[in-house]
Structures are given as C-alpha cells and as structure tokens.
GROMACS .gro file of C-alpha atoms in nm:
model
  448
    1MET     CA    1  13.527  13.198  10.273
    2THR     CA    2  13.234  12.998  10.129
    3SER     CA    3  13.326  12.692   9.910
    4THR     CA    4  13.180  12.610   9.586
    5ILE     CA    5  13.018  12.302   9.752
    6ASP     CA    6  12.831  12.518   9.991
    7LEU     CA    7  12.682  12.710   9.705
    8ASN     CA    8  12.578  12.374   9.539
    9MET     CA    9  12.376  12.272   9.847
   10VAL     CA   10  12.017  12.407   9.875
   11ASN     CA   11  12.018  12.339  10.254
   12ALA     CA   12  12.361  12.460  10.352
   13TYR     CA   13  12.450  12.720  10.618
   14ILE     CA   14  12.631  13.015  10.463
   15PRO     CA   15  12.775  13.266  10.696
   16GLY     CA   16  12.591  13.599  10.698
   17ARG     CA   17  12.292  13.479  10.504
   18ALA     CA   18  12.078  13.441  10.812
   19ASP     CA   19  12.065  13.566  11.162
   20VAL     CA   20  12.172  13.272  11.388
   21GLY     CA   21  12.200  13.458  11.710
   22PRO     CA   22  12.515  13.525  11.926
   23GLU     CA   23  12.523  13.201  12.108
   24THR     CA   24  12.493  12.979  11.800
   25ALA     CA   25  12.739  13.214  11.606
   26ALA     CA   26  12.996  13.149  11.888
   27THR     CA   27  12.948  12.781  11.867
   28ILE     CA   28  12.989  12.785  11.484
   29ALA     CA   29  13.299  12.994  11.514
   30ARG     CA   30  13.443  12.741  11.780
   31ARG     CA   31  13.359  12.458  11.553
   32ASP     CA   32  13.522  12.616  11.248
   33ALA     CA   33  13.843  12.688  11.454
   34LEU     CA   34  13.868  12.324  11.581
   35LEU     CA   35  13.739  12.114  11.299
   36GLY     CA   36  13.875  12.337  10.999
   37PRO     CA   37  13.717  12.439  10.670
   38ALA     CA   38  13.598  12.101  10.512
   39TYR     CA   39  13.307  12.044  10.738
   40ARG     CA   40  12.951  12.169  10.646
   41LEU     CA   41  12.649  12.247  10.841
   42MET     CA   42  12.275  12.193  10.727
   43TYR     CA   43  12.013  12.463  10.701
   44GLU     CA   44  12.048  12.840  10.690
   45ARG     CA   45  12.018  12.845  11.059
   46PRO     CA   46  12.205  12.533  11.197
   47LEU     CA   47  12.058  12.309  11.472
   48HIS     CA   48  12.219  12.222  11.800
   49ILE     CA   49  12.096  11.855  11.860
   50VAL     CA   50  12.136  11.704  12.191
   51LYS     CA   51  11.895  11.397  12.185
   52GLY     CA   52  11.729  11.157  11.957
   53GLU     CA   53  11.406  10.958  12.023
   54GLY     CA   54  11.250  10.752  11.750
   55ALA     CA   55  11.174  10.979  11.448
   56TRP     CA   56  11.256  11.288  11.663
   57LEU     CA   57  11.551  11.498  11.718
   58ILE     CA   58  11.560  11.746  12.015
   59ASP     CA   59  11.774  12.055  12.016
   60SER     CA   60  11.942  12.231  12.305
   61ASP     CA   61  11.620  12.434  12.380
   62GLY     CA   62  11.411  12.121  12.408
   63ARG     CA   63  11.239  12.178  12.076
   64ARG     CA   64  11.148  11.861  11.885
   65PHE     CA   65  11.222  11.819  11.507
   66LEU     CA   66  11.080  11.544  11.287
   67ASP     CA   67  11.379  11.386  11.120
   68ILE     CA   68  11.256  11.258  10.786
   69TYR     CA   69  11.606  11.271  10.621
   70ASN     CA   70  11.847  11.076  10.822
   71ASN     CA   71  11.893  10.719  10.659
   72VAL     CA   72  12.164  10.618  10.903
   73THR     CA   73  11.938  10.560  11.191
   74SER     CA   74  11.690  10.359  10.976
   75LEU     CA   75  11.498  10.231  11.279
   76GLY     CA   76  11.464  10.565  11.440
   77HIS     CA   77  11.715  10.731  11.689
   78CYS     CA   78  11.813  10.543  11.995
   79HIS     CA   79  11.594  10.237  11.915
   80PRO     CA   80  11.570  10.042  12.245
   81ARG     CA   81  11.643   9.695  12.093
   82VAL     CA   82  11.973   9.827  11.928
   83VAL     CA   83  12.069  10.029  12.242
   84GLU     CA   84  12.019   9.711  12.460
   85ALA     CA   85  12.218   9.488  12.218
   86ILE     CA   86  12.505   9.738  12.208
   87THR     CA   87  12.503   9.791  12.576
   88ARG     CA   88  12.496   9.417  12.658
   89GLN     CA   89  12.778   9.337  12.412
   90VAL     CA   90  13.015   9.617  12.494
   91ALA     CA   91  12.985   9.511  12.861
   92THR     CA   92  13.084   9.163  12.761
   93LEU     CA   93  13.340   9.177  12.477
   94ALA     CA   94  13.448   9.425  12.209
   95THR     CA   95  13.696   9.264  11.972
   96ASN     CA   96  13.783   9.200  11.607
   97THR     CA   97  13.750   8.933  11.342
   98ARG     CA   98  14.081   8.773  11.394
   99TYR     CA   99  13.919   8.589  11.665
  100LEU     CA  100  13.630   8.349  11.630
  101HIS     CA  101  13.289   8.466  11.758
  102GLU     CA  102  12.943   8.348  11.671
  103THR     CA  103  12.768   8.686  11.613
  104ILE     CA  104  12.942   8.767  11.292
  105LEU     CA  105  12.844   8.410  11.151
  106GLU     CA  106  12.487   8.465  11.252
  107LEU     CA  107  12.482   8.798  11.076
  108ALA     CA  108  12.639   8.652  10.756
  109GLU     CA  109  12.384   8.360  10.756
  110ARG     CA  110  12.077   8.599  10.804
  111LEU     CA  111  12.192   8.855  10.545
  112LEU     CA  112  12.264   8.587  10.281
  113ALA     CA  113  11.923   8.438  10.354
  114THR     CA  114  11.766   8.760  10.233
  115VAL     CA  115  11.903   8.717   9.870
  116PRO     CA  116  11.750   8.400   9.748
  117GLY     CA  117  11.785   8.327   9.374
  118THR     CA  118  12.125   8.490   9.348
  119ASP     CA  119  12.477   8.346   9.364
  120LEU     CA  120  12.576   8.585   9.654
  121ALA     CA  121  12.763   8.359   9.881
  122HIS     CA  122  12.985   8.553  10.125
  123MET     CA  123  12.971   8.851  10.349
  124MET     CA  124  13.264   9.095  10.411
  125LEU     CA  125  13.243   9.390  10.664
  126THR     CA  126  13.363   9.742  10.664
  127CYS     CA  127  13.293  10.044  10.885
  128THR     CA  128  13.118  10.270  10.631
  129GLY     CA  129  12.938  10.252  10.294
  130SER     CA  130  13.217  10.440  10.137
  131GLU     CA  131  13.466  10.165  10.241
  132ALA     CA  132  13.213   9.908  10.130
  133ASN     CA  133  13.220  10.069   9.773
  134ASP     CA  134  13.595  10.100   9.789
  135LEU     CA  135  13.627   9.727   9.865
  136ALA     CA  136  13.377   9.640   9.588
  137TYR     CA  137  13.593   9.832   9.336
  138ARG     CA  138  13.906   9.651   9.454
  139ILE     CA  139  13.725   9.312   9.405
  140ALA     CA  140  13.601   9.416   9.068
  141LYS     CA  141  13.934   9.527   8.937
  142VAL     CA  142  14.098   9.192   9.041
  143ARG     CA  143  13.819   8.974   8.907
  144THR     CA  144  13.784   9.152   8.558
  145GLY     CA  145  14.138   9.294   8.510
  146GLY     CA  146  13.979   9.623   8.428
  147THR     CA  147  13.947   9.972   8.588
  148GLY     CA  148  13.649  10.128   8.408
  149ILE     CA  149  13.338  10.239   8.610
  150ILE     CA  150  12.989  10.346   8.499
  151VAL     CA  151  12.772  10.558   8.722
  152THR     CA  152  12.479  10.787   8.678
  153GLU     CA  153  12.537  11.153   8.636
  154THR     CA  154  12.456  11.272   8.985
  155ALA     CA  155  12.542  10.958   9.180
  156TYR     CA  156  12.699  10.952   9.522
  157HIS     CA  157  12.872  10.628   9.633
  158GLY     CA  158  13.119  10.754   9.896
  159PHE     CA  159  13.407  10.979   9.991
  160THR     CA  160  13.726  10.772   9.982
  161ASP     CA  161  13.995  10.882   9.723
  162ALA     CA  162  13.889  10.594   9.484
  163VAL     CA  163  13.507  10.627   9.550
  164SER     CA  164  13.493  11.009   9.537
  165GLN     CA  165  13.621  10.978   9.180
  166PHE     CA  166  13.287  10.798   9.088
  167SER     CA  167  13.071  11.026   9.304
  168PRO     CA  168  12.969  11.311   9.063
  169SER     CA  169  12.723  11.460   9.315
  170LEU     CA  170  13.023  11.579   9.522
  171GLY     CA  171  13.048  11.865   9.277
  172VAL     CA  172  13.270  12.001   9.000
  173THR     CA  173  13.571  12.069   9.256
  174VAL     CA  174  13.593  11.695   9.314
  175ASP     CA  175  13.753  11.542   9.003
  176LEU     CA  176  13.603  11.230   8.829
  177GLY     CA  177  13.853  10.967   8.736
  178ALA     CA  178  13.965  10.933   8.380
  179HIS     CA  179  13.838  10.571   8.402
  180VAL     CA  180  13.488  10.685   8.497
  181ARG     CA  181  13.187  10.725   8.256
  182LEU     CA  182  12.861  10.895   8.343
  183VAL     CA  183  12.529  10.794   8.192
  184PRO     CA  184  12.207  10.997   8.222
  185ALA     CA  185  11.989  10.898   8.525
  186PRO     CA  186  11.654  10.721   8.416
  187ARG     CA  187  11.432  11.021   8.476
  188ALA     CA  188  11.083  10.926   8.388
  189TYR     CA  189  10.934  11.264   8.461
  190HIS     CA  190  11.159  11.426   8.182
  191ALA     CA  191  11.121  11.127   7.941
  192GLU     CA  192  10.752  11.090   7.886
  193GLY     CA  193  10.669  10.812   7.647
  194VAL     CA  194  11.028  10.685   7.648
  195ASP     CA  195  11.111  10.318   7.726
  196LEU     CA  196  11.341  10.394   8.020
  197GLY     CA  197  11.494  10.025   8.025
  198GLU     CA  198  11.583  10.055   7.656
  199ARG     CA  199  11.733  10.395   7.694
  200PHE     CA  200  11.929  10.319   8.010
  201THR     CA  201  12.070   9.999   7.841
  202ARG     CA  202  12.168  10.194   7.530
  203ASP     CA  203  12.341  10.461   7.750
  204VAL     CA  204  12.534  10.200   7.942
  205GLU     CA  205  12.633  10.028   7.627
  206ALA     CA  206  12.757  10.363   7.487
  207ALA     CA  207  12.964  10.419   7.793
  208ILE     CA  208  13.111  10.071   7.762
  209ALA     CA  209  13.209  10.141   7.407
  210ASP     CA  210  13.363  10.474   7.500
  211LEU     CA  211  13.572  10.304   7.777
  212GLN     CA  212  13.695  10.047   7.533
  213ARG     CA  213  13.773  10.300   7.270
  214HIS     CA  214  14.008  10.461   7.507
  215GLY     CA  215  14.176  10.127   7.604
  216ILE     CA  216  14.006  10.102   7.932
  217ARG     CA  217  13.860   9.759   8.025
  218PRO     CA  218  13.522   9.783   8.215
  219ALA     CA  219  13.536   9.679   8.574
  220MET     CA  220  13.178   9.746   8.696
  221LEU     CA  221  12.849   9.929   8.663
  222ILE     CA  222  12.745  10.048   9.019
  223VAL     CA  223  12.403  10.199   9.076
  224ASP     CA  224  12.198  10.281   9.381
  225SER     CA  225  11.884  10.083   9.291
  226VAL     CA  226  11.649  10.377   9.377
  227PHE     CA  227  11.885  10.646   9.225
  228THR     CA  228  11.853  10.841   9.527
  229SER     CA  229  12.102  11.121   9.457
  230ASP     CA  230  11.961  11.151   9.100
  231GLY     CA  231  11.631  11.241   9.227
  232ILE     CA  232  11.474  10.923   9.367
  233LEU     CA  233  11.399  10.735   9.040
  234ALA     CA  234  11.249  10.394   9.144
  235ASP     CA  235  11.019  10.322   8.842
  236PRO     CA  236  10.948  10.131   8.640
  237PRO     CA  237  11.046   9.799   8.806
  238GLY     CA  238  11.270   9.597   8.600
  239PHE     CA  239  11.435   9.862   8.386
  240LEU     CA  240  11.777   9.771   8.507
  241LYS     CA  241  11.792   9.425   8.341
  242GLY     CA  242  11.921   9.521   8.003
  243ALA     CA  243  12.207   9.742   8.152
  244VAL     CA  244  12.303   9.460   8.381
  245GLU     CA  245  12.338   9.216   8.080
  246ALA     CA  246  12.532   9.480   7.897
  247ILE     CA  247  12.800   9.520   8.156
  248ARG     CA  248  12.831   9.149   8.203
  249GLN     CA  249  12.876   9.095   7.824
  250ALA     CA  250  13.161   9.341   7.844
  251GLY     CA  251  13.336   9.145   8.115
  252GLY     CA  252  13.236   9.373   8.393
  253LEU     CA  253  13.054   9.322   8.723
  254PHE     CA  254  12.713   9.469   8.838
  255VAL     CA  255  12.728   9.623   9.183
  256GLY     CA  256  12.405   9.714   9.363
  257ASP     CA  257  12.473  10.003   9.613
  258GLU     CA  258  12.211   9.943   9.876
  259VAL     CA  259  12.335  10.184  10.142
  260GLN     CA  260  12.026  10.397  10.092
  261PRO     CA  261  11.747  10.156   9.938
  262GLY     CA  262  11.844   9.859  10.152
  263PHE     CA  263  11.709   9.707  10.473
  264GLY     CA  264  11.340   9.729  10.387
  265ARG     CA  265  11.316  10.086  10.293
  266THR     CA  266  11.130  10.018   9.958
  267GLY     CA  267  10.853   9.844  10.145
  268GLU     CA  268  10.850   9.557   9.901
  269HIS     CA  269  11.171   9.366   9.960
  270MET     CA  270  11.485   9.374  10.182
  271TRP     CA  271  11.674   9.517   9.894
  272GLY     CA  272  11.604   9.773   9.632
  273PHE     CA  273  11.764   9.564   9.347
  274GLN     CA  274  11.505   9.288   9.404
  275ARG     CA  275  11.232   9.503   9.255
  276HIS     CA  276  11.423   9.500   8.923
  277GLY     CA  277  11.456   9.122   8.903
  278VAL     CA  278  11.835   9.136   8.878
  279ALA     CA  279  12.108   8.948   9.066
  280PRO     CA  280  12.416   9.166   9.147
  281ASP     CA  281  12.771   9.029   9.169
  282ILE     CA  282  12.823   9.248   9.475
  283VAL     CA  283  12.574   9.423   9.707
  284THR     CA  284  12.714   9.702   9.921
  285MET     CA  285  12.558   9.811  10.254
  286GLY     CA  286  12.599  10.113  10.480
  287LYS     CA  287  12.541  10.217  10.836
  288PRO     CA  288  12.153  10.155  10.836
  289MET     CA  289  12.288   9.812  10.895
  290GLY     CA  290  12.353   9.896  11.258
  291ASN     CA  291  12.115  10.185  11.297
  292GLY     CA  292  12.409  10.412  11.312
  293GLN     CA  293  12.661  10.191  11.464
  294PRO     CA  294  12.972  10.185  11.241
  295ILE     CA  295  12.913   9.871  11.048
  296ALA     CA  296  12.874   9.833  10.680
  297GLY     CA  297  12.990   9.591  10.425
  298LEU     CA  298  12.910   9.369  10.122
  299LEU     CA  299  12.765   9.051   9.985
  300VAL     CA  300  12.962   8.898   9.711
  301THR     CA  301  12.954   8.586   9.479
  302GLN     CA  302  13.217   8.320   9.512
  303ASP     CA  303  13.315   8.386   9.147
  304ALA     CA  304  13.359   8.765   9.201
  305VAL     CA  305  13.579   8.729   9.511
  306ALA     CA  306  13.780   8.399   9.448
  307ARG     CA  307  14.083   8.560   9.299
  308PHE     CA  308  14.090   8.856   9.553
  309GLY     CA  309  14.057   8.620   9.817
  310ARG     CA  310  14.354   8.408   9.703
  311ASP     CA  311  14.586   8.689   9.619
  312SER     CA  312  14.492   8.969   9.864
  313ARG     CA  313  14.461   8.989  10.234
  314TYR     CA  314  14.159   9.176  10.360
  315PHE     CA  315  14.161   9.287  10.717
  316ASN     CA  316  13.983   9.588  10.882
  317THR     CA  317  14.053   9.601  11.258
  318PHE     CA  318  13.733   9.755  11.368
  319ALA     CA  319  13.484   9.624  11.098
  320GLY     CA  320  13.309   9.327  11.214
  321ASN     CA  321  13.370   9.386  11.578
  322THR     CA  322  13.146   9.208  11.826
  323VAL     CA  323  12.952   9.523  11.916
  324SER     CA  324  12.878   9.636  11.576
  325CYS     CA  325  12.765   9.284  11.479
  326ALA     CA  326  12.534   9.266  11.776
  327ALA     CA  327  12.377   9.599  11.659
  328ALA     CA  328  12.325   9.467  11.305
  329VAL     CA  329  12.159   9.145  11.427
  330ALA     CA  330  11.922   9.352  11.651
  331VAL     CA  331  11.842   9.564  11.335
  332LEU     CA  332  11.749   9.241  11.144
  333ASP     CA  333  11.543   9.115  11.454
  334THR     CA  334  11.355   9.448  11.469
  335ILE     CA  335  11.276   9.467  11.098
  336GLU     CA  336  11.128   9.109  11.112
  337GLN     CA  337  10.958   9.132  11.457
  338GLU     CA  338  10.805   9.477  11.409
  339GLY     CA  339  10.698   9.401  11.045
  340LEU     CA  340  10.882   9.711  10.926
  341ILE     CA  341  10.893   9.625  10.564
  342ALA     CA  342  10.502   9.615  10.542
  343HIS     CA  343  10.488   9.920  10.770
  344ALA     CA  344  10.720  10.105  10.527
  345ALA     CA  345  10.485  10.024  10.234
  346ARG     CA  346  10.177  10.134  10.424
  347ILE     CA  347  10.300  10.458  10.576
  348GLY     CA  348  10.506  10.530  10.274
  349THR     CA  349  10.191  10.508  10.060
  350ARG     CA  350  10.002  10.741  10.293
  351LEU     CA  351  10.288  10.998  10.278
  352ARG     CA  352  10.331  10.981   9.901
  353GLU     CA  353   9.954  11.011   9.821
  354GLY     CA  354   9.912  11.290  10.068
  355ILE     CA  355  10.195  11.486   9.920
  356ALA     CA  356  10.065  11.414   9.570
  357ALA     CA  357   9.735  11.559   9.670
  358LEU     CA  358   9.908  11.888   9.741
  359ALA     CA  359   9.998  11.926   9.378
  360TYR     CA  360   9.624  12.040   9.311
  361ARG     CA  361   9.690  12.350   9.528
  362HIS     CA  362  10.066  12.416   9.474
  363GLU     CA  363  10.167  12.461   9.100
  364ALA     CA  364  10.531  12.432   9.197
  365ILE     CA  365  10.484  12.063   9.267
  366GLY     CA  366  10.577  11.908   8.934
  367ASP     CA  367  10.604  11.537   9.035
  368VAL     CA  368  10.569  11.319   9.335
  369ARG     CA  369  10.734  10.961   9.312
  370GLY     CA  370  10.904  10.705   9.511
  371VAL     CA  371  10.850  10.369   9.674
  372GLY     CA  372  10.805  10.273  10.036
  373MET     CA  373  10.972  10.514  10.282
  374PHE     CA  374  11.133  10.704   9.989
  375VAL     CA  375  10.946  11.007   9.846
  376GLY     CA  376  11.087  11.251   9.585
  377VAL     CA  377  10.903  11.583   9.532
  378GLU     CA  378  11.020  11.764   9.221
  379ILE     CA  379  10.986  12.139   9.243
  380VAL     CA  380  10.949  12.328   8.911
  381ALA     CA  381  10.916  12.701   8.804
  382ASP     CA  382  10.697  12.599   8.514
  383ARG     CA  383  10.498  12.271   8.493
  384ALA     CA  384  10.475  12.266   8.118
  385ARG     CA  385  10.844  12.310   8.069
  386ARG     CA  386  10.922  12.109   8.390
  387THR     CA  387  11.210  12.364   8.469
  388PRO     CA  388  11.371  12.310   8.807
  389ASP     CA  389  11.322  12.569   9.074
  390ARG     CA  390  11.624  12.545   9.292
  391GLU     CA  391  11.555  12.872   9.469
  392LEU     CA  392  11.217  12.767   9.575
  393THR     CA  393  11.341  12.425   9.680
  394SER     CA  394  11.595  12.595   9.916
  395ARG     CA  395  11.318  12.810  10.066
  396VAL     CA  396  11.090  12.512  10.124
  397VAL     CA  397  11.357  12.308  10.290
  398ASN     CA  398  11.442  12.578  10.537
  399LEU     CA  399  11.081  12.674  10.592
  400LEU     CA  400  11.024  12.305  10.687
  401ARG     CA  401  11.308  12.335  10.933
  402ASP     CA  402  11.151  12.623  11.096
  403LYS     CA  403  10.823  12.427  11.125
  404GLY     CA  404  11.013  12.138  11.287
  405VAL     CA  405  11.051  11.902  10.990
  406LEU     CA  406  11.405  11.810  10.867
  407ILE     CA  407  11.451  11.737  10.505
  408SER     CA  408  11.713  11.780  10.228
  409ALA     CA  409  11.714  11.800   9.849
  410CYS     CA  410  11.894  11.610   9.561
  411ALA     CA  411  11.904  11.572   9.184
  412MET     CA  412  12.103  11.755   8.921
  413GLY     CA  413  11.884  12.068   8.944
  414HIS     CA  414  11.904  12.046   9.325
  415ASN     CA  415  11.522  12.080   9.319
  416VAL     CA  416  11.396  11.750   9.437
  417LEU     CA  417  11.280  11.722   9.809
  418LYS     CA  418  11.440  11.399   9.940
  419ILE     CA  419  11.207  11.240  10.197
  420ARG     CA  420  11.368  10.952  10.366
  421PRO     CA  421  11.215  10.897  10.714
  422PRO     CA  422  11.296  10.620  10.958
  423LEU     CA  423  11.107  10.301  10.900
  424VAL     CA  424  10.919  10.351  11.234
  425LEU     CA  425  10.750  10.674  11.115
  426ASP     CA  426  10.389  10.650  11.216
  427ALA     CA  427  10.075  10.775  11.038
  428GLY     CA  428  10.041  11.079  11.257
  429GLN     CA  429  10.390  11.183  11.189
  430ALA     CA  430  10.339  11.127  10.810
  431ASP     CA  431  10.038  11.370  10.837
  432MET     CA  432  10.253  11.621  11.017
  433VAL     CA  433  10.493  11.607  10.715
  434ILE     CA  434  10.208  11.661  10.469
  435ALA     CA  435  10.059  11.961  10.661
  436ALA     CA  436  10.410  12.121  10.704
  437LEU     CA  437  10.474  12.076  10.336
  438ASP     CA  438  10.139  12.235  10.250
  439GLU     CA  439  10.201  12.540  10.475
  440SER     CA  440  10.558  12.581  10.346
  441PHE     CA  441  10.462  12.579   9.976
  442ALA     CA  442  10.197  12.838  10.062
  443GLN     CA  443  10.421  13.054  10.252
  444ALA     CA  444  10.712  13.035   9.998
  445ALA     CA  445  10.463  13.130   9.714
  446ALA     CA  446  10.332  13.427   9.908
  447GLY     CA  447  10.683  13.552   9.986
  448ARG     CA  448  10.784  13.572   9.619
   0.00000   0.00000   0.00000
C-alpha cells in the first residue's frame, strides 16, 4: 500500500505507475520484504547504482548519471583525497573520543577558525545532522529553561523523535510538537515589494508571543540559512538579523542549521549564516563534513553549553572516531587546496544564469534563484498568478532522470527544482544540466 508521504513526493517510486522491468521489480520486491515499509525509492523508475565517481553515479548497466542533488558527498563521489585519508587511518587506528588523539583537535581548531567574529568556542561531534540538531535542542533547553522552537513552514531538520517534531517537511502524518511554532518562509518571489527582513522578524515575534501566551518559554529559533526545503530562499543577504535579535530578546538561542548550506556551498563563505551578518549561538553540521563518512556535529558558544557541560554527560561512541575525523580534515584540505568556494561561485553563476535564460523559451519557469552551488527553479502553471505546477515538476524531474541528470524538488508546493551539485561540478557538466533542462521542459510541454 502506498503511503501519504509517497504521494507528497514528486520524485517517488510508486508501484504500478511505471514499467520498471522484471529484474528491477524483483529487486524492489526483495528490498520491500527485507527492509520493510518505511523506506522510499526515488524516481518513477528507480536506479540501481553500483559506483560513484566525482559528479557521476553509474548504474548496474554501466550508464552514467550526473548527480546534482546529493549534498552528502559534497566533494563528489569517492574523492581521492578523502578515500586516501580514510584508508590510511582505518589501517592504523579506529577508536573513539574517550582516548586522546590529535586529529579531532586539529579538526576542532580548523572549524572554529572558519567562524571569526563570533563567540563560537567549542566543537561537539555526532554521526548525523539529525543527531546534531537533537543535541543542539538539548543544549538550548538546558541553557534557556524553555522548550519552545520556531521553524519555517516547510523546514527539514532531521528524523530523530525530537527533531522530527520540528521538521514539518516530513508531511502531515508526522506530528509537530505542541511546543513548535511555524513561521512563513521568506519567499521573495511571492512577496514582491515587501521588506522580507521586516516581515520575517514580525512573524518570528508573533510566534514567540504565541508560545509565551501558551506558557511555553522559547528555547530556540532554528533555520537552514538558505531555507533549502522551503524552496532555496537565499536573498536578500542580511534579512535574518531582526529575527535573531527577537529570539535572543525572548531568552532563546539562534541555531544555524548548516547541514545543507555549509562547507562552502554558497560560494561566498564557508557557512550560509555568514552572508546574513549574524552570529549563531550554535551551528550544526551534517555528513558533507566527511564527504559521506558518518561525521556531523556542532559549534557552540561557551555561554550556551556551560551548564549542559556541567550537568550532563555527552558521549557518542562512534562520533568523532579517528577515521571520520581524518575524512573531515581531508574535506577541509580539499576545499582549501582546490579553491572550491571560489569554484562554487563561478560554476554556480554559470549554472544559474544558463537556467534563467531558459525562461525566455519556457513559460513554466517562474523564477530562478540561489547562491553558489545552490539553484532553485520554481515551476508555475501561470506566471501572472505564480501558481505552483506540481504535476509538471514531477514530469521534469523524471524526464531529467531519463536523460541522465539526477535532481529532486522541494518547497510547500512541491514545485521547486532543487539543484545542489557537488562542489567539483565543472563547466561542461553545468552546460549538460542546462541542456537537459531545456529538452525536458520542451518535452513535458509537448506531452500535455
């Protein structure tokens, strides 16, 4: 039986919708029997991937697919620097943070050096971004004495029990906590002529007042600084300042979720929050930190973590292990030595401008936006009314898959193409994406 969440996903495999062939059908049936009903597959015709190489994924038939969606391997699949670091370390020592080792200290020093002008003073490690946000919430509760959380209306912050309660993008079948308040995402395309900073501040202030009216003390405002799941909403720079001031005045903390925008993806800074000129109390990071190796964590101020550190014991057996820390150091080395932040700016601009030019030929393209290696393409049924076209979005996503380009969609209307390539994407690959999008929009329009 197909779940509600399946139907909410524009790129999901739904049994019976498309002919997948007997061999793939048999593999899907085996998977369902062994893994159970909670797992999902992407695309109407799922892929059987056997190898990764840079920006490419290769299936069991040897066909190459350009992966411009997978943020986890932010340096590309099987990056040789990371592979070498992992291989060398796992052959030497693989142990945990209850013993002294230098690599975790080097990692902490280098990450903290990327946040000048803030009071961020300590690093704590987890295995996933979900765990990092869970830990951030624990710290915020202890520091503030509150439980209230403010997030945007289609945010995704993780899948643990606590974090799923403030991840509304998981869908209506996953309950929000009674201590959670949603605020509208800062959607400039749908708020022409509006001061987004002023509006977002006002919305956060209203959420704070509603929490207090119900006897709930605010603990934190947490946002993905590019508002990825809300539709990739990066601009204008600086609009977060008022909202950050509002949550602090109410006694809460500001948490910058950098799982998706972090590690140079914006092409401007190491972290997405830096383009807004704000200083978080906590910054959370995810698996891009180790290019897919299970390492994540947070940076936190001494003020925020002092009482938690005094009264609570934090230990995570696998988090911060020597192998994962070696991978994370290799990621930092690669970003620096290959100039990937500047590269993300250059290739990201080429990609964004090339896609924007397609709007002259395809009426369905309502807006093209983003920053660095982050591009959102809003697909509409009517440009004047800016109405979302979810059906066409699904068609384009699956047509791109058939043309060898892997992508997904996001936003409340499920109508924003989410383009999030590895930082190593080159100019030729960017041009391939633009050409495939051009052909897919034309083919989708012709098929209507």
